[in-house]
Structure formats: structure tokens, C-alpha cells
């Protein structure tokens, strides 16, 4: 009978120990996940800023290239008009 009582006490002690250590482990894991989540969010924000900067730079480059293209196209159209005028003058 005494051994049974000791066994139950030991079982309860182990159970109580388990009930304390498991939540401590969960708390430790939750804190680690929280830190990892915050770091991940910070990294994503930094990547978003970098991505936006790259997008803005690309947009500026495309706008500059478009302006240069439009200027060249206008110059070619001007040359074509001059060539047509000269051709008309020769034929007239």
C-alpha cells in the first residue's frame, strides 16, 4: 500500500513537472517564433523598399529611353519630310 502511495505521488510529481516544463517550452518556442517573425517582417520591409527603389529606377530609365527614342523618331521624321520636299522640288 505504501508503495502504491509513493508511486501515485511520483506520478503526480512527474505530471506536475510536465505541466510546468511543457508550457515553459511552448513559451520559449513562441518567443523564438515571434523574434523570427519580426526579423522576417523587417527583412520583407527592407526588400519591399529595395524592390520599390529598383522599380522607380527602372521607370526613370524607361522614361529616359522613351524620350530619347521619341527625339530620334522626330529627327527621322524631320529628315523624311526634308527628303520629300527635295524630291518634290526636283520633280517640279
PDB file of N, CA, C and O in Angstrom, chain B, residues numbered from 101:
ATOM      1  N   UNK B 101       0.815  -1.183   0.000  1.00  0.00           N
ATOM      2  CA  UNK B 101       0.000   0.000   0.000  1.00  0.00           C
ATOM      3  C   UNK B 101       0.862   1.252   0.000  1.00  0.00           C
ATOM      4  O   UNK B 101       0.582   2.228  -0.695  1.00  0.00           O
ATOM      5  N   UNK B 102       1.917   1.193   0.798  1.00  0.00           N
ATOM      6  CA  UNK B 102       2.825   2.324   0.882  1.00  0.00           C
ATOM      7  C   UNK B 102       3.489   2.594  -0.471  1.00  0.00           C
ATOM      8  O   UNK B 102       3.663   3.742  -0.877  1.00  0.00           O
ATOM      9  N   UNK B 103       3.857   1.502  -1.158  1.00  0.00           N
ATOM     10  CA  UNK B 103       4.488   1.653  -2.474  1.00  0.00           C
ATOM     11  C   UNK B 103       3.516   2.258  -3.480  1.00  0.00           C
ATOM     12  O   UNK B 103       3.910   3.060  -4.327  1.00  0.00           O
ATOM     13  N   UNK B 104       2.268   1.877  -3.387  1.00  0.00           N
ATOM     14  CA  UNK B 104       1.250   2.420  -4.279  1.00  0.00           C
ATOM     15  C   UNK B 104       1.094   3.918  -4.056  1.00  0.00           C
ATOM     16  O   UNK B 104       0.957   4.687  -5.007  1.00  0.00           O
ATOM     17  N   UNK B 105       1.114   4.315  -2.817  1.00  0.00           N
ATOM     18  CA  UNK B 105       1.003   5.739  -2.475  1.00  0.00           C
ATOM     19  C   UNK B 105       2.225   6.507  -2.984  1.00  0.00           C
ATOM     20  O   UNK B 105       2.103   7.609  -3.517  1.00  0.00           O
ATOM     21  N   UNK B 106       3.403   5.904  -2.811  1.00  0.00           N
ATOM     22  CA  UNK B 106       4.621   6.541  -3.315  1.00  0.00           C
ATOM     23  C   UNK B 106       4.579   6.649  -4.839  1.00  0.00           C
ATOM     24  O   UNK B 106       4.979   7.656  -5.423  1.00  0.00           O
ATOM     25  N   UNK B 107       4.092   5.600  -5.451  1.00  0.00           N
ATOM     26  CA  UNK B 107       4.007   5.580  -6.925  1.00  0.00           C
ATOM     27  C   UNK B 107       3.073   6.681  -7.429  1.00  0.00           C
ATOM     28  O   UNK B 107       3.388   7.379  -8.393  1.00  0.00           O
ATOM     29  N   UNK B 108       1.922   6.829  -6.770  1.00  0.00           N
ATOM     30  CA  UNK B 108       0.962   7.867  -7.169  1.00  0.00           C
ATOM     31  C   UNK B 108       1.557   9.260  -6.944  1.00  0.00           C
ATOM     32  O   UNK B 108       1.374  10.163  -7.760  1.00  0.00           O
ATOM     33  N   UNK B 109       2.262   9.417  -5.841  1.00  0.00           N
ATOM     34  CA  UNK B 109       2.905  10.703  -5.554  1.00  0.00           C
ATOM     35  C   UNK B 109       3.953  11.014  -6.618  1.00  0.00           C
ATOM     36  O   UNK B 109       4.050  12.145  -7.095  1.00  0.00           O
ATOM     37  N   UNK B 110       4.734  10.002  -6.984  1.00  0.00           N
ATOM     38  CA  UNK B 110       5.745  10.172  -8.026  1.00  0.00           C
ATOM     39  C   UNK B 110       5.092  10.506  -9.361  1.00  0.00           C
ATOM     40  O   UNK B 110       5.560  11.380 -10.091  1.00  0.00           O
ATOM     41  N   UNK B 111       4.002   9.798  -9.674  1.00  0.00           N
ATOM     42  CA  UNK B 111       3.279  10.073 -10.920  1.00  0.00           C
ATOM     43  C   UNK B 111       2.754  11.506 -10.938  1.00  0.00           C
ATOM     44  O   UNK B 111       2.846  12.197 -11.952  1.00  0.00           O
ATOM     45  N   UNK B 112       2.204  11.944  -9.807  1.00  0.00           N
ATOM     46  CA  UNK B 112       1.678  13.314  -9.725  1.00  0.00           C
ATOM     47  C   UNK B 112       2.806  14.339  -9.836  1.00  0.00           C
ATOM     48  O   UNK B 112       2.649  15.388 -10.461  1.00  0.00           O
ATOM     49  N   UNK B 113       3.940  14.020  -9.224  1.00  0.00           N
ATOM     50  CA  UNK B 113       5.087  14.922  -9.296  1.00  0.00           C
ATOM     51  C   UNK B 113       5.570  15.038 -10.741  1.00  0.00           C
ATOM     52  O   UNK B 113       5.847  16.131 -11.235  1.00  0.00           O
ATOM     53  N   UNK B 114       5.666  13.886 -11.407  1.00  0.00           N
ATOM     54  CA  UNK B 114       6.089  13.900 -12.809  1.00  0.00           C
ATOM     55  C   UNK B 114       5.088  14.650 -13.682  1.00  0.00           C
ATOM     56  O   UNK B 114       5.465  15.398 -14.584  1.00  0.00           O
ATOM     57  N   UNK B 115       3.805  14.434 -13.396  1.00  0.00           N
ATOM     58  CA  UNK B 115       2.767  15.126 -14.146  1.00  0.00           C
ATOM     59  C   UNK B 115       2.848  16.630 -13.907  1.00  0.00           C
ATOM     60  O   UNK B 115       2.754  17.421 -14.846  1.00  0.00           O
ATOM     61  N   UNK B 116       3.023  17.019 -12.648  1.00  0.00           N
ATOM     62  CA  UNK B 116       3.141  18.445 -12.322  1.00  0.00           C
ATOM     63  C   UNK B 116       4.375  19.040 -12.994  1.00  0.00           C
ATOM     64  O   UNK B 116       4.330  20.151 -13.524  1.00  0.00           O
ATOM     65  N   UNK B 117       5.472  18.294 -12.968  1.00  0.00           N
ATOM     66  CA  UNK B 117       6.696  18.752 -13.624  1.00  0.00           C
ATOM     67  C   UNK B 117       6.464  18.932 -15.118  1.00  0.00           C
ATOM     68  O   UNK B 117       6.912  19.907 -15.721  1.00  0.00           O
ATOM     69  N   UNK B 118       5.761  17.978 -15.697  1.00  0.00           N
ATOM     70  CA  UNK B 118       5.428  18.043 -17.124  1.00  0.00           C
ATOM     71  C   UNK B 118       4.551  19.255 -17.412  1.00  0.00           C
ATOM     72  O   UNK B 118       4.742  19.959 -18.404  1.00  0.00           O
ATOM     73  N   UNK B 119       3.584  19.485 -16.524  1.00  0.00           N
ATOM     74  CA  UNK B 119       2.672  20.610 -16.714  1.00  0.00           C
ATOM     75  C   UNK B 119       3.397  21.951 -16.616  1.00  0.00           C
ATOM     76  O   UNK B 119       2.931  22.948 -17.167  1.00  0.00           O
ATOM     77  N   UNK B 120       4.528  21.981 -15.924  1.00  0.00           N
ATOM     78  CA  UNK B 120       5.314  23.213 -15.810  1.00  0.00           C
ATOM     79  C   UNK B 120       6.300  23.339 -16.964  1.00  0.00           C
ATOM     80  O   UNK B 120       6.423  24.410 -17.558  1.00  0.00           O
ATOM     81  N   UNK B 121       7.003  22.255 -17.286  1.00  0.00           N
ATOM     82  CA  UNK B 121       8.049  22.347 -18.304  1.00  0.00           C
ATOM     83  C   UNK B 121       7.491  22.479 -19.714  1.00  0.00           C
ATOM     84  O   UNK B 121       8.086  23.165 -20.546  1.00  0.00           O
ATOM     85  N   UNK B 122       6.373  21.844 -19.999  1.00  0.00           N
ATOM     86  CA  UNK B 122       5.803  21.936 -21.349  1.00  0.00           C
ATOM     87  C   UNK B 122       5.405  23.373 -21.677  1.00  0.00           C
ATOM     88  O   UNK B 122       5.773  23.873 -22.740  1.00  0.00           O
ATOM     89  N   UNK B 123       4.656  24.061 -20.789  1.00  0.00           N
ATOM     90  CA  UNK B 123       4.349  25.459 -21.101  1.00  0.00           C
ATOM     91  C   UNK B 123       5.601  26.337 -21.198  1.00  0.00           C
ATOM     92  O   UNK B 123       5.638  27.280 -21.988  1.00  0.00           O
ATOM     93  N   UNK B 124       6.635  26.025 -20.389  1.00  0.00           N
ATOM     94  CA  UNK B 124       7.884  26.780 -20.496  1.00  0.00           C
ATOM     95  C   UNK B 124       8.507  26.575 -21.874  1.00  0.00           C
ATOM     96  O   UNK B 124       9.003  27.520 -22.488  1.00  0.00           O
ATOM     97  N   UNK B 125       8.479  25.334 -22.354  1.00  0.00           N
ATOM     98  CA  UNK B 125       8.990  25.051 -23.695  1.00  0.00           C
ATOM     99  C   UNK B 125       8.165  25.781 -24.747  1.00  0.00           C
ATOM    100  O   UNK B 125       8.707  26.364 -25.686  1.00  0.00           O
ATOM    101  N   UNK B 126       6.849  25.739 -24.577  1.00  0.00           N
ATOM    102  CA  UNK B 126       5.970  26.423 -25.529  1.00  0.00           C
ATOM    103  C   UNK B 126       6.253  27.924 -25.532  1.00  0.00           C
ATOM    104  O   UNK B 126       6.300  28.559 -26.586  1.00  0.00           O
ATOM    105  N   UNK B 127       6.440  28.479 -24.329  1.00  0.00           N
ATOM    106  CA  UNK B 127       6.733  29.905 -24.223  1.00  0.00           C
ATOM    107  C   UNK B 127       8.049  30.228 -24.920  1.00  0.00           C
ATOM    108  O   UNK B 127       8.151  31.210 -25.654  1.00  0.00           O
ATOM    109  N   UNK B 128       9.051  29.392 -24.682  1.00  0.00           N
ATOM    110  CA  UNK B 128      10.342  29.601 -25.352  1.00  0.00           C
ATOM    111  C   UNK B 128      10.208  29.530 -26.859  1.00  0.00           C
ATOM    112  O   UNK B 128      10.766  30.358 -27.578  1.00  0.00           O
ATOM    113  N   UNK B 129       9.460  28.533 -27.341  1.00  0.00           N
ATOM    114  CA  UNK B 129       9.242  28.404 -28.783  1.00  0.00           C
ATOM    115  C   UNK B 129       8.463  29.591 -29.331  1.00  0.00           C
ATOM    116  O   UNK B 129       8.784  30.117 -30.396  1.00  0.00           O
ATOM    117  N   UNK B 130       7.436  30.009 -28.595  1.00  0.00           N
ATOM    118  CA  UNK B 130       6.621  31.139 -29.047  1.00  0.00           C
ATOM    119  C   UNK B 130       7.464  32.407 -29.129  1.00  0.00           C
ATOM    120  O   UNK B 130       7.328  33.188 -30.071  1.00  0.00           O
ATOM    121  N   UNK B 131       8.334  32.611 -28.141  1.00  0.00           N
ATOM    122  CA  UNK B 131       9.202  33.788 -28.167  1.00  0.00           C
ATOM    123  C   UNK B 131      10.180  33.713 -29.336  1.00  0.00           C
ATOM    124  O   UNK B 131      10.432  34.720 -29.998  1.00  0.00           O
ATOM    125  N   UNK B 132      10.724  32.546 -29.591  1.00  0.00           N
ATOM    126  CA  UNK B 132      11.642  32.382 -30.724  1.00  0.00           C
ATOM    127  C   UNK B 132      10.920  32.631 -32.038  1.00  0.00           C
ATOM    128  O   UNK B 132      11.458  33.279 -32.936  1.00  0.00           O
ATOM    129  N   UNK B 133       9.698  32.114 -32.152  1.00  0.00           N
ATOM    130  CA  UNK B 133       8.923  32.339 -33.376  1.00  0.00           C
ATOM    131  C   UNK B 133       8.600  33.816 -33.547  1.00  0.00           C
ATOM    132  O   UNK B 133       8.632  34.336 -34.663  1.00  0.00           O
ATOM    133  N   UNK B 134       8.288  34.493 -32.445  1.00  0.00           N
ATOM    134  CA  UNK B 134       7.975  35.917 -32.502  1.00  0.00           C
ATOM    135  C   UNK B 134       9.187  36.709 -32.988  1.00  0.00           C
ATOM    136  O   UNK B 134       9.064  37.577 -33.852  1.00  0.00           O
ATOM    137  N   UNK B 135      10.350  36.407 -32.430  1.00  0.00           N
ATOM    138  CA  UNK B 135      11.576  37.086 -32.860  1.00  0.00           C
ATOM    139  C   UNK B 135      11.833  36.809 -34.333  1.00  0.00           C
ATOM    140  O   UNK B 135      12.158  37.722 -35.092  1.00  0.00           O
ATOM    141  N   UNK B 136      11.688  35.552 -34.739  1.00  0.00           N
ATOM    142  CA  UNK B 136      11.901  35.191 -36.140  1.00  0.00           C
ATOM    143  C   UNK B 136      10.899  35.907 -37.041  1.00  0.00           C
ATOM    144  O   UNK B 136      11.253  36.366 -38.126  1.00  0.00           O
ATOM    145  N   UNK B 137       9.651  36.002 -36.591  1.00  0.00           N
ATOM    146  CA  UNK B 137       8.615  36.677 -37.371  1.00  0.00           C
ATOM    147  C   UNK B 137       8.933  38.158 -37.526  1.00  0.00           C
ATOM    148  O   UNK B 137       8.784  38.716 -38.613  1.00  0.00           O
ATOM    149  N   UNK B 138       9.371  38.795 -36.443  1.00  0.00           N
ATOM    150  CA  UNK B 138       9.724  40.222 -36.503  1.00  0.00           C
ATOM    151  C   UNK B 138      10.900  40.426 -37.454  1.00  0.00           C
ATOM    152  O   UNK B 138      10.892  41.351 -38.267  1.00  0.00           O
ATOM    153  N   UNK B 139      11.904  39.567 -37.353  1.00  0.00           N
ATOM    154  CA  UNK B 139      13.053  39.677 -38.254  1.00  0.00           C
ATOM    155  C   UNK B 139      12.635  39.471 -39.705  1.00  0.00           C
ATOM    156  O   UNK B 139      13.108  40.168 -40.603  1.00  0.00           O
ATOM    157  N   UNK B 140      11.751  38.514 -39.923  1.00  0.00           N
ATOM    158  CA  UNK B 140      11.266  38.241 -41.275  1.00  0.00           C
ATOM    159  C   UNK B 140      10.492  39.446 -41.810  1.00  0.00           C
ATOM    160  O   UNK B 140      10.659  39.822 -42.970  1.00  0.00           O
ATOM    161  N   UNK B 141       9.654  40.050 -40.979  1.00  0.00           N
ATOM    162  CA  UNK B 141       8.897  41.228 -41.402  1.00  0.00           C
ATOM    163  C   UNK B 141       9.835  42.387 -41.716  1.00  0.00           C
ATOM    164  O   UNK B 141       9.636  43.098 -42.701  1.00  0.00           O
ATOM    165  N   UNK B 142      10.860  42.580 -40.882  1.00  0.00           N
ATOM    166  CA  UNK B 142      11.837  43.639 -41.143  1.00  0.00           C
ATOM    167  C   UNK B 142      12.548  43.397 -42.464  1.00  0.00           C
ATOM    168  O   UNK B 142      12.759  44.327 -43.243  1.00  0.00           O
ATOM    169  N   UNK B 143      12.918  42.143 -42.715  1.00  0.00           N
ATOM    170  CA  UNK B 143      13.600  41.799 -43.962  1.00  0.00           C
ATOM    171  C   UNK B 143      12.678  42.040 -45.154  1.00  0.00           C
ATOM    172  O   UNK B 143      13.115  42.539 -46.191  1.00  0.00           O
ATOM    173  N   UNK B 144      11.400  41.682 -45.003  1.00  0.00           N
ATOM    174  CA  UNK B 144      10.445  41.895 -46.091  1.00  0.00           C
ATOM    175  C   UNK B 144      10.246  43.380 -46.354  1.00  0.00           C
ATOM    176  O   UNK B 144      10.156  43.800 -47.507  1.00  0.00           O
ATOM    177  N   UNK B 145      10.178  44.184 -45.286  1.00  0.00           N
ATOM    178  CA  UNK B 145      10.047  45.628 -45.471  1.00  0.00           C
ATOM    179  C   UNK B 145      11.258  46.180 -46.203  1.00  0.00           C
ATOM    180  O   UNK B 145      11.120  46.999 -47.113  1.00  0.00           O
ATOM    181  N   UNK B 146      12.455  45.730 -45.805  1.00  0.00           N
ATOM    182  CA  UNK B 146      13.675  46.189 -46.473  1.00  0.00           C
ATOM    183  C   UNK B 146      13.668  45.761 -47.934  1.00  0.00           C
ATOM    184  O   UNK B 146      14.050  46.536 -48.810  1.00  0.00           O
ATOM    185  N   UNK B 147      13.232  44.523 -48.203  1.00  0.00           N
ATOM    186  CA  UNK B 147      13.166  44.050 -49.586  1.00  0.00           C
ATOM    187  C   UNK B 147      12.118  44.822 -50.373  1.00  0.00           C
ATOM    188  O   UNK B 147      12.317  45.120 -51.550  1.00  0.00           O
ATOM    189  N   UNK B 148      10.987  45.150 -49.718  1.00  0.00           N
ATOM    190  CA  UNK B 148       9.957  45.935 -50.393  1.00  0.00           C
ATOM    191  C   UNK B 148      10.487  47.307 -50.759  1.00  0.00           C
ATOM    192  O   UNK B 148      10.232  47.799 -51.858  1.00  0.00           O
ATOM    193  N   UNK B 149      11.231  47.937 -49.837  1.00  0.00           N
ATOM    194  CA  UNK B 149      11.807  49.246 -50.120  1.00  0.00           C
ATOM    195  C   UNK B 149      12.801  49.124 -51.261  1.00  0.00           C
ATOM    196  O   UNK B 149      12.788  49.932 -52.190  1.00  0.00           O
ATOM    197  N   UNK B 150      13.658  48.123 -51.196  1.00  0.00           N
ATOM    198  CA  UNK B 150      14.643  47.920 -52.251  1.00  0.00           C
ATOM    199  C   UNK B 150      13.935  47.647 -53.572  1.00  0.00           C
ATOM    200  O   UNK B 150      14.329  48.177 -54.611  1.00  0.00           O
ATOM    201  N   UNK B 151      12.890  46.820 -53.535  1.00  0.00           N
ATOM    202  CA  UNK B 151      12.144  46.496 -54.749  1.00  0.00           C
ATOM    203  C   UNK B 151      11.510  47.758 -55.325  1.00  0.00           C
ATOM    204  O   UNK B 151      11.513  47.958 -56.540  1.00  0.00           O
ATOM    205  N   UNK B 152      10.964  48.613 -54.453  1.00  0.00           N
ATOM    206  CA  UNK B 152      10.349  49.862 -54.906  1.00  0.00           C
ATOM    207  C   UNK B 152      11.406  50.776 -55.504  1.00  0.00           C
ATOM    208  O   UNK B 152      11.167  51.414 -56.529  1.00  0.00           O
ATOM    209  N   UNK B 153      12.574  50.845 -54.872  1.00  0.00           N
ATOM    210  CA  UNK B 153      13.655  51.673 -55.408  1.00  0.00           C
ATOM    211  C   UNK B 153      14.063  51.183 -56.792  1.00  0.00           C
ATOM    212  O   UNK B 153      14.290  51.988 -57.695  1.00  0.00           O
ATOM    213  N   UNK B 154      14.157  49.875 -56.960  1.00  0.00           N
ATOM    214  CA  UNK B 154      14.518  49.307 -58.262  1.00  0.00           C
ATOM    215  C   UNK B 154      13.433  49.617 -59.286  1.00  0.00           C
ATOM    216  O   UNK B 154      13.729  49.982 -60.424  1.00  0.00           O
ATOM    217  N   UNK B 155      12.168  49.469 -58.876  1.00  0.00           N
ATOM    218  CA  UNK B 155      11.069  49.788 -59.794  1.00  0.00           C
ATOM    219  C   UNK B 155      11.119  51.253 -60.213  1.00  0.00           C
ATOM    220  O   UNK B 155      10.944  51.570 -61.390  1.00  0.00           O
ATOM    221  N   UNK B 156      11.360  52.148 -59.251  1.00  0.00           N
ATOM    222  CA  UNK B 156      11.439  53.575 -59.569  1.00  0.00           C
ATOM    223  C   UNK B 156      12.598  53.860 -60.515  1.00  0.00           C
ATOM    224  O   UNK B 156      12.459  54.635 -61.461  1.00  0.00           O
ATOM    225  N   UNK B 157      13.736  53.235 -60.259  1.00  0.00           N
ATOM    226  CA  UNK B 157      14.899  53.426 -61.122  1.00  0.00           C
ATOM    227  C   UNK B 157      14.612  52.919 -62.530  1.00  0.00           C
ATOM    228  O   UNK B 157      14.941  53.584 -63.512  1.00  0.00           O
ATOM    229  N   UNK B 158      14.000  51.745 -62.631  1.00  0.00           N
ATOM    230  CA  UNK B 158      13.650  51.193 -63.945  1.00  0.00           C
ATOM    231  C   UNK B 158      12.661  52.100 -64.664  1.00  0.00           C
ATOM    232  O   UNK B 158      12.771  52.319 -65.871  1.00  0.00           O
ATOM    233  N   UNK B 159      11.703  52.622 -63.925  1.00  0.00           N
ATOM    234  CA  UNK B 159      10.712  53.517 -64.531  1.00  0.00           C
ATOM    235  C   UNK B 159      11.393  54.769 -65.081  1.00  0.00           C
ATOM    236  O   UNK B 159      11.085  55.210 -66.188  1.00  0.00           O
ATOM    237  N   UNK B 160      12.318  55.339 -64.307  1.00  0.00           N
ATOM    238  CA  UNK B 160      13.050  56.522 -64.779  1.00  0.00           C
ATOM    239  C   UNK B 160      13.872  56.191 -66.020  1.00  0.00           C
ATOM    240  O   UNK B 160      13.922  56.976 -66.968  1.00  0.00           O
ATOM    241  N   UNK B 161      14.517  55.022 -66.009  1.00  0.00           N
ATOM    242  CA  UNK B 161      15.324  54.621 -67.167  1.00  0.00           C
ATOM    243  C   UNK B 161      14.444  54.450 -68.399  1.00  0.00           C
ATOM    244  O   UNK B 161      14.806  54.890 -69.490  1.00  0.00           O
ATOM    245  N   UNK B 162      13.279  53.805 -68.223  1.00  0.00           N
ATOM    246  CA  UNK B 162      12.372  53.621 -69.357  1.00  0.00           C
ATOM    247  C   UNK B 162      11.880  54.962 -69.876  1.00  0.00           C
ATOM    248  O   UNK B 162      11.787  55.159 -71.088  1.00  0.00           O
ATOM    249  N   UNK B 163      11.561  55.894 -68.968  1.00  0.00           N
ATOM    250  CA  UNK B 163      11.106  57.213 -69.390  1.00  0.00           C
ATOM    251  C   UNK B 163      12.196  57.939 -70.169  1.00  0.00           C
ATOM    252  O   UNK B 163      11.919  58.576 -71.185  1.00  0.00           O
ATOM    253  N   UNK B 164      13.447  57.843 -69.688  1.00  0.00           N
ATOM    254  CA  UNK B 164      14.562  58.479 -70.384  1.00  0.00           C
ATOM    255  C   UNK B 164      14.777  57.839 -71.754  1.00  0.00           C
ATOM    256  O   UNK B 164      14.984  58.539 -72.745  1.00  0.00           O
ATOM    257  N   UNK B 165      14.728  56.505 -71.807  1.00  0.00           N
ATOM    258  CA  UNK B 165      14.895  55.817 -73.092  1.00  0.00           C
ATOM    259  C   UNK B 165      13.761  56.175 -74.043  1.00  0.00           C
ATOM    260  O   UNK B 165      13.984  56.335 -75.243  1.00  0.00           O
ATOM    261  N   UNK B 166      12.549  56.303 -73.516  1.00  0.00           N
ATOM    262  CA  UNK B 166      11.410  56.673 -74.350  1.00  0.00           C
ATOM    263  C   UNK B 166      11.587  58.080 -74.898  1.00  0.00           C
ATOM    264  O   UNK B 166      11.292  58.330 -76.067  1.00  0.00           O
ATOM    265  N   UNK B 167      12.063  59.002 -74.070  1.00  0.00           N
ATOM    266  CA  UNK B 167      12.304  60.368 -74.536  1.00  0.00           C
ATOM    267  C   UNK B 167      13.365  60.388 -75.633  1.00  0.00           C
ATOM    268  O   UNK B 167      13.215  61.079 -76.640  1.00  0.00           O
ATOM    269  N   UNK B 168      14.442  59.623 -75.430  1.00  0.00           N
ATOM    270  CA  UNK B 168      15.494  59.552 -76.448  1.00  0.00           C
ATOM    271  C   UNK B 168      14.947  58.954 -77.740  1.00  0.00           C
ATOM    272  O   UNK B 168      15.256  59.438 -78.830  1.00  0.00           O
ATOM    273  N   UNK B 169      14.135  57.905 -77.622  1.00  0.00           N
ATOM    274  CA  UNK B 169      13.542  57.284 -78.803  1.00  0.00           C
ATOM    275  C   UNK B 169      12.633  58.267 -79.524  1.00  0.00           C
ATOM    276  O   UNK B 169      12.683  58.383 -80.748  1.00  0.00           O
ATOM    277  N   UNK B 170      11.800  58.978 -78.764  1.00  0.00           N
ATOM    278  CA  UNK B 170      10.895  59.953 -79.375  1.00  0.00           C
ATOM    279  C   UNK B 170      11.685  61.055 -80.076  1.00  0.00           C
ATOM    280  O   UNK B 170      11.292  61.504 -81.153  1.00  0.00           O
ATOM    281  N   UNK B 171      12.794  61.498 -79.482  1.00  0.00           N
ATOM    282  CA  UNK B 171      13.632  62.526 -80.104  1.00  0.00           C
ATOM    283  C   UNK B 171      14.234  62.004 -81.405  1.00  0.00           C
ATOM    284  O   UNK B 171      14.239  62.716 -82.409  1.00  0.00           O
ATOM    285  N   UNK B 172      14.741  60.775 -81.402  1.00  0.00           N
ATOM    286  CA  UNK B 172      15.304  60.194 -82.639  1.00  0.00           C
ATOM    287  C   UNK B 172      14.228  60.013 -83.701  1.00  0.00           C
ATOM    288  O   UNK B 172      14.453  60.288 -84.879  1.00  0.00           O
ATOM    289  N   UNK B 173      13.056  59.547 -83.274  1.00  0.00           N
ATOM    290  CA  UNK B 173      11.955  59.362 -84.215  1.00  0.00           C
ATOM    291  C   UNK B 173      11.549  60.693 -84.836  1.00  0.00           C
ATOM    292  O   UNK B 173      11.305  60.764 -86.040  1.00  0.00           O
ATOM    293  N   UNK B 174      11.474  61.736 -84.035  1.00  0.00           N
ATOM    294  CA  UNK B 174      11.133  63.065 -84.542  1.00  0.00           C
ATOM    295  C   UNK B 174      12.192  63.555 -85.526  1.00  0.00           C
ATOM    296  O   UNK B 174      11.860  64.144 -86.555  1.00  0.00           O
ATOM    297  N   UNK B 175      13.471  63.312 -85.211  1.00  0.00           N
ATOM    298  CA  UNK B 175      14.553  63.713 -86.118  1.00  0.00           C
ATOM    299  C   UNK B 175      14.441  62.957 -87.444  1.00  0.00           C
ATOM    300  O   UNK B 175      14.623  63.549 -88.508  1.00  0.00           O
ATOM    301  N   UNK B 176      14.143  61.654 -87.391  1.00  0.00           N
ATOM    302  CA  UNK B 176      13.982  60.875 -88.625  1.00  0.00           C
ATOM    303  C   UNK B 176      12.784  61.362 -89.435  1.00  0.00           C
ATOM    304  O   UNK B 176      12.858  61.442 -90.661  1.00  0.00           O
ATOM    305  N   UNK B 177      11.696  61.683 -88.770  1.00  0.00           N
ATOM    306  CA  UNK B 177      10.523  62.202 -89.476  1.00  0.00           C
ATOM    307  C   UNK B 177      10.844  63.539 -90.127  1.00  0.00           C
ATOM    308  O   UNK B 177      10.403  63.820 -91.241  1.00  0.00           O
ATOM    309  N   UNK B 178      11.615  64.360 -89.424  1.00  0.00           N
ATOM    310  CA  UNK B 178      12.028  65.654 -89.984  1.00  0.00           C
ATOM    311  C   UNK B 178      12.895  65.441 -91.232  1.00  0.00           C
ATOM    312  O   UNK B 178      12.714  66.125 -92.240  1.00  0.00           O
ATOM    313  N   UNK B 179      13.835  64.494 -91.162  1.00  0.00           N
ATOM    314  CA  UNK B 179      14.677  64.186 -92.327  1.00  0.00           C
ATOM    315  C   UNK B 179      13.836  63.657 -93.481  1.00  0.00           C
ATOM    316  O   UNK B 179      14.089  63.992 -94.638  1.00  0.00           O
ATOM    317  N   UNK B 180      12.844  62.838 -93.175  1.00  0.00           N
ATOM    318  CA  UNK B 180      11.974  62.302 -94.222  1.00  0.00           C
ATOM    319  C   UNK B 180      11.199  63.428 -94.899  1.00  0.00           C
ATOM    320  O   UNK B 180      11.069  63.445 -96.123  1.00  0.00           O
ATOM    321  N   UNK B 181      10.691  64.355 -94.120  1.00  0.00           N
ATOM    322  CA  UNK B 181       9.958  65.491 -94.693  1.00  0.00           C
ATOM    323  C   UNK B 181      10.886  66.314 -95.584  1.00  0.00           C
ATOM    324  O   UNK B 181      10.498  66.726 -96.677  1.00  0.00           O
ATOM    325  N   UNK B 182      12.108  66.551 -95.117  1.00  0.00           N
ATOM    326  CA  UNK B 182      13.076  67.305 -95.939  1.00  0.00           C
ATOM    327  C   UNK B 182      13.371  66.564 -97.236  1.00  0.00           C
ATOM    328  O   UNK B 182      13.434  67.169 -98.306  1.00  0.00           O
ATOM    329  N   UNK B 183      13.551  65.241 -97.132  1.00  0.00           N
ATOM    330  CA  UNK B 183      13.847  64.451 -98.330  1.00  0.00           C
ATOM    331  C   UNK B 183      12.669  64.497 -99.299  1.00  0.00           C
ATOM    332  O   UNK B 183      12.882  64.599-100.507  1.00  0.00           O
ATOM    333  N   UNK B 184      11.448  64.426 -98.808  1.00  0.00           N
ATOM    334  CA  UNK B 184      10.269  64.503 -99.673  1.00  0.00           C
ATOM    335  C   UNK B 184      10.147  65.885-100.312  1.00  0.00           C
ATOM    336  O   UNK B 184       9.764  66.005-101.475  1.00  0.00           O
ATOM    337  N   UNK B 185      10.471  66.914 -99.554  1.00  0.00           N
ATOM    338  CA  UNK B 185      10.434  68.269-100.109  1.00  0.00           C
ATOM    339  C   UNK B 185      11.472  68.428-101.222  1.00  0.00           C
ATOM    340  O   UNK B 185      11.189  69.023-102.262  1.00  0.00           O
ATOM    341  N   UNK B 186      12.674  67.893-100.997  1.00  0.00           N
ATOM    342  CA  UNK B 186      13.717  67.958-102.025  1.00  0.00           C
ATOM    343  C   UNK B 186      13.299  67.162-103.255  1.00  0.00           C
ATOM    344  O   UNK B 186      13.521  67.594-104.386  1.00  0.00           O
ATOM    345  N   UNK B 187      12.698  66.010-103.034  1.00  0.00           N
ATOM    346  CA  UNK B 187      12.235  65.176-104.140  1.00  0.00           C
ATOM    347  C   UNK B 187      11.155  65.914-104.937  1.00  0.00           C
ATOM    348  O   UNK B 187      11.164  65.888-106.168  1.00  0.00           O
ATOM    349  N   UNK B 188      10.233  66.569-104.240  1.00  0.00           N
ATOM    350  CA  UNK B 188       9.193  67.343-104.924  1.00  0.00           C
ATOM    351  C   UNK B 188       9.800  68.496-105.704  1.00  0.00           C
ATOM    352  O   UNK B 188       9.345  68.813-106.803  1.00  0.00           O
ATOM    353  N   UNK B 189      10.839  69.134-105.134  1.00  0.00           N
ATOM    354  CA  UNK B 189      11.484  70.255-105.824  1.00  0.00           C
ATOM    355  C   UNK B 189      12.173  69.777-107.086  1.00  0.00           C
ATOM    356  O   UNK B 189      12.154  70.473-108.101  1.00  0.00           O
ATOM    357  N   UNK B 190      12.782  68.595-107.042  1.00  0.00           N
ATOM    358  CA  UNK B 190      13.469  68.051-108.217  1.00  0.00           C
ATOM    359  C   UNK B 190      12.449  67.676-109.284  1.00  0.00           C
ATOM    360  O   UNK B 190      12.671  67.929-110.468  1.00  0.00           O
ATOM    361  N   UNK B 191      11.342  67.079-108.879  1.00  0.00           N
ATOM    362  CA  UNK B 191      10.333  66.635-109.841  1.00  0.00           C
ATOM    363  C   UNK B 191       9.506  67.794-110.401  1.00  0.00           C
ATOM    364  O   UNK B 191       8.914  67.663-111.473  1.00  0.00           O
ATOM    365  N   UNK B 192       9.457  68.895-109.710  1.00  0.00           N
ATOM    366  CA  UNK B 192       8.622  70.011-110.160  1.00  0.00           C
ATOM    367  C   UNK B 192       9.258  70.852-111.193  1.00  0.00           C
ATOM    368  O   UNK B 192       8.658  71.823-111.654  1.00  0.00           O
TER     369      UNK B 192
END
